[in-house]
Coordinates of C-alpha atoms (C1' of nucleotides) in Angstrom, one line a residue:
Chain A
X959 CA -34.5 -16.9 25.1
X960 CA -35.9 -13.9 24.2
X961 CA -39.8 -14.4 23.3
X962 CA -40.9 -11.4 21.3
X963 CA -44.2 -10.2 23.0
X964 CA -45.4 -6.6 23.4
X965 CA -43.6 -6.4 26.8
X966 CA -39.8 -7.3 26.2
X967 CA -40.0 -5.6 22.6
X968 CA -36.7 -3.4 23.6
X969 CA -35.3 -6.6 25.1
X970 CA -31.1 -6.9 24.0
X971 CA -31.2 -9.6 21.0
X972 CA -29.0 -12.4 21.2
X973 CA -26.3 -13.5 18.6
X974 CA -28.7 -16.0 17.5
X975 CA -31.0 -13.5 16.8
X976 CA -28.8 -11.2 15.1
X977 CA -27.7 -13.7 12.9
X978 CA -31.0 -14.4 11.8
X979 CA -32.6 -10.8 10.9
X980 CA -28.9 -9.6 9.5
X981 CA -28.4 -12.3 7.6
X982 CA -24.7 -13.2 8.6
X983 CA -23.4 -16.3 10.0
X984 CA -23.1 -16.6 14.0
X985 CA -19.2 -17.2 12.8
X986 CA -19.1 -13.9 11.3
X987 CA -20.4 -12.0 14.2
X988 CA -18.1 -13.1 16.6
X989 CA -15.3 -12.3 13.9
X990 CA -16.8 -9.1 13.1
X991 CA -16.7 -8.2 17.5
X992 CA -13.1 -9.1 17.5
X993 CA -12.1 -6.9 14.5
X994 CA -13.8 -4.3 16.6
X995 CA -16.7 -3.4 14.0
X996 CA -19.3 -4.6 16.2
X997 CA -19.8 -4.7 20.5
X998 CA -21.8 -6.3 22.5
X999 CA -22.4 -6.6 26.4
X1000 CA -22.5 -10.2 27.8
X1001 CA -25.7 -11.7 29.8
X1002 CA -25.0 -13.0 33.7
X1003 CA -23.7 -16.6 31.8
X1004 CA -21.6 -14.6 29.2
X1005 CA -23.5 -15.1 26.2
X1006 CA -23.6 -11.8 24.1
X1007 CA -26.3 -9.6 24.3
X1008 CA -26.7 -6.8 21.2
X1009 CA -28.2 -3.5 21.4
X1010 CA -30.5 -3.2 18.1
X1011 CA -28.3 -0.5 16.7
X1012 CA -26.0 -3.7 15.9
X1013 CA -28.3 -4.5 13.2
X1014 CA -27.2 -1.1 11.3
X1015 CA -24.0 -1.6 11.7
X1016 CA -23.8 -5.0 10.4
X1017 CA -26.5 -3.9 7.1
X1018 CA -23.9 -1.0 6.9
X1019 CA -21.1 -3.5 6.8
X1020 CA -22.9 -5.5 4.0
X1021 CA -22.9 -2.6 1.8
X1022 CA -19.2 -1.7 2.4
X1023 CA -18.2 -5.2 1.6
X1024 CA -20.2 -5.3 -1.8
X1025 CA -18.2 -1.7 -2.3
X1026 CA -15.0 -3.3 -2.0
X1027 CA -14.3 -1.9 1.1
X1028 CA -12.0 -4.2 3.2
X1029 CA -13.2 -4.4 7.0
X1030 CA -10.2 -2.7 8.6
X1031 CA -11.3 0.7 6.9
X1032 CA -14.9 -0.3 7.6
X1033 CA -13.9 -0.5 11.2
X1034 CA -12.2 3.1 11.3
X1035 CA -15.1 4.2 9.6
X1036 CA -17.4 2.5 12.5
X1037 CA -15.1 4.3 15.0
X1038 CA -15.7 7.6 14.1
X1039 CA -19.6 7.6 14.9
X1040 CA -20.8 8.6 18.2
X1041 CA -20.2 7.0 21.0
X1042 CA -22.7 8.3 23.6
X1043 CA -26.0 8.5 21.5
X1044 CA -27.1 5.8 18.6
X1045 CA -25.9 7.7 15.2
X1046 CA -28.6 9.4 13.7
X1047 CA -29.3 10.2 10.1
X1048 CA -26.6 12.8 9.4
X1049 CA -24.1 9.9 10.6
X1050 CA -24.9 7.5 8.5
X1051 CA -25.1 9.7 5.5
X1052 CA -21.4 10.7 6.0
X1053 CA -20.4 7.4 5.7
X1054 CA -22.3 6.8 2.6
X1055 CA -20.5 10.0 1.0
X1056 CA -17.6 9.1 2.4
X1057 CA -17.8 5.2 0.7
X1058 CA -19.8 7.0 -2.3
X1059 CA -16.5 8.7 -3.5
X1060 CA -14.3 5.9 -3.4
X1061 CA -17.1 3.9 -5.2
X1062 CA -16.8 6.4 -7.7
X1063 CA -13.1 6.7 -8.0
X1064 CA -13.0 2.6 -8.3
X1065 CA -15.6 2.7 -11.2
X1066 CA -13.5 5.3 -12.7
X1067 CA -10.4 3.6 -13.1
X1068 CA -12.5 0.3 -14.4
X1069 CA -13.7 2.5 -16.7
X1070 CA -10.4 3.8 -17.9
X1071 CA -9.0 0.0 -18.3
X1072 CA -12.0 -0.8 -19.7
X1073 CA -11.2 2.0 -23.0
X1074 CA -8.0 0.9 -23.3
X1075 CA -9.0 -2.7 -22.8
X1076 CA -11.7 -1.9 -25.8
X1077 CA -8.7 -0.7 -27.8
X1078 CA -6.7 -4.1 -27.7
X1079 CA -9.7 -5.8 -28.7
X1080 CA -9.6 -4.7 -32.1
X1081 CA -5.5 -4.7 -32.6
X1082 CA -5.0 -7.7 -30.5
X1083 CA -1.9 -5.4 -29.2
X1084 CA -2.1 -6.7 -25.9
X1085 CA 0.6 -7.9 -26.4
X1086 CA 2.5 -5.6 -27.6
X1087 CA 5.0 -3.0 -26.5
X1088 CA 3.1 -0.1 -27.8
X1089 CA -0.3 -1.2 -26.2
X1090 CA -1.7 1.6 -23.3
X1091 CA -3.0 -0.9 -21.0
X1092 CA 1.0 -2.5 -20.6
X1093 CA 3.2 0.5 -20.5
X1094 CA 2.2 2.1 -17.5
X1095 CA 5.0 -0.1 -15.5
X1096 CA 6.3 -1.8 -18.1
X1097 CA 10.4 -1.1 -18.1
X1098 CA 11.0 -3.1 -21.2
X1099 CA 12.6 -0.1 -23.1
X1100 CA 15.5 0.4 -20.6
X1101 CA 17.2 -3.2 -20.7
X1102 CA 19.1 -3.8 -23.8
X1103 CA 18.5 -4.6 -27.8
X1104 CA 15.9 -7.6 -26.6
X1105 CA 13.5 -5.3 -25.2
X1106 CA 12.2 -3.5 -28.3
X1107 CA 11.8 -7.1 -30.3
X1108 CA 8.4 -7.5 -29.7
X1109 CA 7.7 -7.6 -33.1
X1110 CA 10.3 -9.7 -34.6
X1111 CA 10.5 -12.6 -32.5
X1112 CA 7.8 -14.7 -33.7
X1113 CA 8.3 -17.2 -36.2
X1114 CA 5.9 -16.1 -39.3
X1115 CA 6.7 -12.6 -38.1
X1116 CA 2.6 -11.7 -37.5
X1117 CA 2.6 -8.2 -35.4
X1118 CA 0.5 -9.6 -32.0
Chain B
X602 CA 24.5 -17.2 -19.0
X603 CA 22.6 -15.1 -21.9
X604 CA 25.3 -12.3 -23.0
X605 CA 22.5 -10.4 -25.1
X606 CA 24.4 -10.1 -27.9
X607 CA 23.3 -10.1 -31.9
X608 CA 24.1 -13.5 -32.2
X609 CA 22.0 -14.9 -29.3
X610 CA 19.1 -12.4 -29.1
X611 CA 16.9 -15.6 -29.3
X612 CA 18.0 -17.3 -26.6
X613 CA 15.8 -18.8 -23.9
X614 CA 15.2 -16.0 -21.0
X615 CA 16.2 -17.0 -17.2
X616 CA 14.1 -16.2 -14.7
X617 CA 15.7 -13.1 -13.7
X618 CA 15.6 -11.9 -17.1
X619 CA 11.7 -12.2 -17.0
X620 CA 11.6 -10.9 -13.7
X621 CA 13.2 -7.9 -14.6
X622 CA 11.4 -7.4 -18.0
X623 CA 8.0 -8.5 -17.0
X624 CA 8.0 -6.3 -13.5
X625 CA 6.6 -9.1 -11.3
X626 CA 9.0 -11.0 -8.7
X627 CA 10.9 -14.2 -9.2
X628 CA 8.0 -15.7 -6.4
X629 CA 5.6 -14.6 -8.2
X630 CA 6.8 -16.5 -11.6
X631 CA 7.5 -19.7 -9.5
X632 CA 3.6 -19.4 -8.3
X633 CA 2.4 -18.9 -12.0
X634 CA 4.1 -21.9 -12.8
X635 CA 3.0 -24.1 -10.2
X636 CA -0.4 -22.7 -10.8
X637 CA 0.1 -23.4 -14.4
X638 CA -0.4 -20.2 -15.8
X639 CA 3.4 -20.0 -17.5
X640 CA 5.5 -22.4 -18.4
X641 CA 9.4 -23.1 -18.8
X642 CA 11.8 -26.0 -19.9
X643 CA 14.7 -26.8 -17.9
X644 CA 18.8 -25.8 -19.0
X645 CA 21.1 -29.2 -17.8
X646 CA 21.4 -27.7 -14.7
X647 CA 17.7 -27.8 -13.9
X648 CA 17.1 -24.3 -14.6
X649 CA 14.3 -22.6 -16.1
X650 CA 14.3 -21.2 -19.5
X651 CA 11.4 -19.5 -20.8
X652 CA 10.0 -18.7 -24.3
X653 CA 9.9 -15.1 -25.1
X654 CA 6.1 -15.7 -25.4
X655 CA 6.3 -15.8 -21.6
X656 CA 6.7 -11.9 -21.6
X657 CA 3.2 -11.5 -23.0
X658 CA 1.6 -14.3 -20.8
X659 CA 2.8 -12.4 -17.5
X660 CA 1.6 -9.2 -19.5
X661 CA -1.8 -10.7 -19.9
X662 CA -1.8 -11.8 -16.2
X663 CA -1.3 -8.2 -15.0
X664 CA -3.6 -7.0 -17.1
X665 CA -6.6 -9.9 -15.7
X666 CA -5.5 -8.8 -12.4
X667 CA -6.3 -5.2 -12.8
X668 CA -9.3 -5.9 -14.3
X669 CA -9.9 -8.5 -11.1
X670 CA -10.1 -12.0 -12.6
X671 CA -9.0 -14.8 -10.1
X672 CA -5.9 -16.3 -10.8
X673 CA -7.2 -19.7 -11.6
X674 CA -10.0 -18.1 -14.1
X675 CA -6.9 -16.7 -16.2
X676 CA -5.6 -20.3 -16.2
X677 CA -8.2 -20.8 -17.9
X678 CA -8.0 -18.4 -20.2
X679 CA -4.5 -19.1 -21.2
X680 CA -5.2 -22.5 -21.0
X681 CA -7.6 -21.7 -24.1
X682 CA -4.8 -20.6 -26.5
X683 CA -3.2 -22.9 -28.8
X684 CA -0.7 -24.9 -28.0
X685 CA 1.3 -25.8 -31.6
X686 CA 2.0 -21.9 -32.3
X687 CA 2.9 -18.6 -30.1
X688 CA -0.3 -16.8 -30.2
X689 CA -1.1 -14.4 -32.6
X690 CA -3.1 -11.1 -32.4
X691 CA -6.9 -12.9 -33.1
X692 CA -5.9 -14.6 -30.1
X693 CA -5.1 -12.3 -27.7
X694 CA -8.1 -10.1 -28.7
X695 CA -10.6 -12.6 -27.7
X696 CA -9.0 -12.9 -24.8
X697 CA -9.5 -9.2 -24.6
X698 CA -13.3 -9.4 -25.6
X699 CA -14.1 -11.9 -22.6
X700 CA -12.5 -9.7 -20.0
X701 CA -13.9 -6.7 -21.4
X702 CA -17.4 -7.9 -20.8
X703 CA -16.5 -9.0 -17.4
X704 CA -15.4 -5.6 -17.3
X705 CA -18.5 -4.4 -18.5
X706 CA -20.5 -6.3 -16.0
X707 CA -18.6 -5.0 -12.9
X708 CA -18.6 -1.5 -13.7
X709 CA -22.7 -2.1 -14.4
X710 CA -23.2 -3.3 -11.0
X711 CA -20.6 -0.9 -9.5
X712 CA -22.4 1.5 -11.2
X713 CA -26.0 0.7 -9.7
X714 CA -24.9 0.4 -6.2
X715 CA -23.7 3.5 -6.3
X716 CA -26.9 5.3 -7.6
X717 CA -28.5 3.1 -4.5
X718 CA -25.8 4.8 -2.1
X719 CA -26.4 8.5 -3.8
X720 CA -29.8 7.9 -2.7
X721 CA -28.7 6.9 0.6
X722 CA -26.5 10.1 1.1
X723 CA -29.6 12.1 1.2
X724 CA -31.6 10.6 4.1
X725 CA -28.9 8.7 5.7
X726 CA -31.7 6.0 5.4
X727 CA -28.5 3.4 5.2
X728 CA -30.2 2.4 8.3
X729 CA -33.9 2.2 7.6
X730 CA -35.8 -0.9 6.5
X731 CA -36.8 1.1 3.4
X732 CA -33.7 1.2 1.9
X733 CA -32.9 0.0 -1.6
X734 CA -29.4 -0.7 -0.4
X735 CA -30.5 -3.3 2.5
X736 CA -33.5 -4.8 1.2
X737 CA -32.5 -6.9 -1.1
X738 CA -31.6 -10.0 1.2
X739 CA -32.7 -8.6 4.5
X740 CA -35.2 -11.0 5.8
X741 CA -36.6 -8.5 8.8
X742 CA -40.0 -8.5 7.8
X743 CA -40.2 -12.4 8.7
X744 CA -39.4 -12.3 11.8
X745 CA -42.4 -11.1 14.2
X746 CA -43.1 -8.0 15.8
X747 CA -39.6 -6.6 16.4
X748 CA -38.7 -6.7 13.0
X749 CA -40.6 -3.4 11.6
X750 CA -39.9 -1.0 14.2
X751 CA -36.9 0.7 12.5
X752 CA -38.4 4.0 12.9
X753 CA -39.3 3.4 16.4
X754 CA -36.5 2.2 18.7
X755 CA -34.7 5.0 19.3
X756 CA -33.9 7.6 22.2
X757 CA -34.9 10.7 20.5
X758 CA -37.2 9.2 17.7
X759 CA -35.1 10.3 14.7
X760 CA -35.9 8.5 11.8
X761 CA -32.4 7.0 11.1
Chain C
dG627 C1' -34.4 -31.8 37.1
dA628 C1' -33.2 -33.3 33.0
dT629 C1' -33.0 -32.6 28.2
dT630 C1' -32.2 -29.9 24.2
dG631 C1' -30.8 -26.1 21.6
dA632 C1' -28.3 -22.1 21.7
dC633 C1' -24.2 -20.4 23.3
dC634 C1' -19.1 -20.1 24.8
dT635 C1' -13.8 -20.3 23.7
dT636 C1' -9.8 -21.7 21.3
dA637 C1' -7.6 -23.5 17.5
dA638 C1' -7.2 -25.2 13.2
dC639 C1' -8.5 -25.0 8.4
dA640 C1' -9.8 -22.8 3.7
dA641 C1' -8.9 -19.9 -0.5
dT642 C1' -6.3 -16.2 -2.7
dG643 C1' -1.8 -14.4 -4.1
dG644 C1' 2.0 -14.4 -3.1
dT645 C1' 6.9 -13.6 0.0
dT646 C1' 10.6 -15.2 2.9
dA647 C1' 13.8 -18.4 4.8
dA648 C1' 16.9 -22.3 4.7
dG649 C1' 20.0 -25.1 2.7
dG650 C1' 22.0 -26.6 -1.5
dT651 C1' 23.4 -26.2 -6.9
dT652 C1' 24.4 -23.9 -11.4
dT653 C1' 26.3 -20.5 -14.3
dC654 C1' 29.2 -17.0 -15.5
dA655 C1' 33.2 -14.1 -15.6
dT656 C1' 37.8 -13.8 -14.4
Chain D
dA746 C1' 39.4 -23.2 -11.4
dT747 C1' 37.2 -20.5 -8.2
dG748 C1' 34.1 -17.1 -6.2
dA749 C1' 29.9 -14.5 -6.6
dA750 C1' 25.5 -14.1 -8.3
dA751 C1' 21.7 -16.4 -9.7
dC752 C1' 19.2 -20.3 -9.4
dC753 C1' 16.9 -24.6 -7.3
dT754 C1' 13.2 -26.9 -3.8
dT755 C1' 10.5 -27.2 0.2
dA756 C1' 8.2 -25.3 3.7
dA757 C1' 6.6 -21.9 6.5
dC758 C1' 4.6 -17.5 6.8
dC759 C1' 1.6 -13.0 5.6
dA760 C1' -3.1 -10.7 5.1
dT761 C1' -8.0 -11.2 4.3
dT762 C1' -12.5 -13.0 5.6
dG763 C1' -14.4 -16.0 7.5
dT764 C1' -15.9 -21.5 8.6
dT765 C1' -15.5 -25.7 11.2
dA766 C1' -14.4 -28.6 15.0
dA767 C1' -13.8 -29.8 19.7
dG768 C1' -15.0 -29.6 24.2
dG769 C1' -17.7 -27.4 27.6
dT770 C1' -21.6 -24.1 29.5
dC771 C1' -26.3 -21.7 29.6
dA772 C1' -31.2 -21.2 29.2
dA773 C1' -35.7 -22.5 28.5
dT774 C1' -38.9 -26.0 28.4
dC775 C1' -41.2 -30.5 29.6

DNA sequence: GATTGACCTTAACAATGGTTAAGGTTTCAT
DNA sequence: ATGAAACCTTAACCATTGTTAAGGTCAATC
């Protein structure tokens, strides 16, 4: 369907189509609808029909996935743009400020393992029951005489 | 079993024991094992006992995960260290260095999307075919006519 | 009007990282 | 020696993010 001449250029775009220019498998467009992150109306034989806007939304879906963003917030975050008019500039840049701060926050706590990660690498302490990167969660100290062994049980008696 | 007493702080930990020393549920030790990750003899009773070594292997594992390593990439890993001996600190830091520049790398490429997204906050131009976000693997400008009129197909002729 | 490609739905499968349940055995302390 | 707590195995189930298959319909073209 759907020739592309001057005269149907508005013309809805079917999934086919959709698929193509976005770049996402058919597959993932119908999972995409029913997750709700996408909508479509449905041609006189039921075969989905997209209004272009689709295309945003699924390029705006891309970037939230390479984020880390799983598609159930990416859906809430769809939901709160406009319902009645196609969302405009403004709307899309809250969502990138909104996904732009937990970017940030992610990159931060990498960075913070990656410091105390860069400490182990010289002491091999990993291991060991002094080393940052374990004791956050680490409830060795409370359970009996064993737990403060860590550097006596090895035969040769090496600290790692 | 196991009284932890002087004369048996050596003794071979139960499951339980690792469990509760290591933070991470009995399950989860049963799936390490099957995915060969730890590993444990068996009491007479077909029980598993596990080397105190096991502590820091389960350690290391939380750690990988943190940092995001799959499961069976940190097979790997602790596939790599020796067999005949426990570990020893040279060991555990290169296991350190390799995750750290996997680290490294993810934080990098965090790090870039999110000066693309800084961009995008801006001009909201998540949407547009301009954006430094989409392009890369948006194939619009192949496909005919339809495909460049990003600035032109909407009601009110925003440039979103 | 028939063919062919694109489309439809439902359901099952895949990988990842486990948890939960069911039914039976071992270990420990008393 | 017995009862409770911990352990065993197998299998099914959970969420996430889709893909693949089966069986049937629609749309556009020759």
């Amino acid at each position: 369907m759907a020739r592309i001449t001057a005269a149907n250029i508005d013309k809805a775009l079917t999934v086919g189509e959709v698929a193509e220019r976005s770049g996402v498998a058919v597959s993932a467009l119908h999972f995409y609808e029913r997750k709700g992150l996408i909508h479509s109306r449905r041609s006189a034989g039921n075969q989905r029909r997209y209004h272009r806007d689709v295309l945003r939304r699924v390029a705006v879906i891309k970037v939230a996935q390479r984020i880390g963003i799983p598609l159930a917030e990416v859906a809430e975050a769809l939901a709160s743009l406009p319902e009645a008019r196609s969302p405009n500039a403004r709307d899309w840049s809250r969502l990138s400020a909104r996904w732009r701060q937990e970017l940030d926050e992610r990159i931060q706590r990498l960075t913070q393992l990656r410091d105390q990660l860069s400490d182990c690498i010289g002491c091999g302490c990993l291991s060991m029951t002094a080393c940052r990167l374990r004791n956050p969660g680490d409830e060795l100290s409370e359970h009996g005489p064993g737990a403060r062994r860590w550097e006596g049980d090895l035969p040769g008696g090496q600290a790692d």
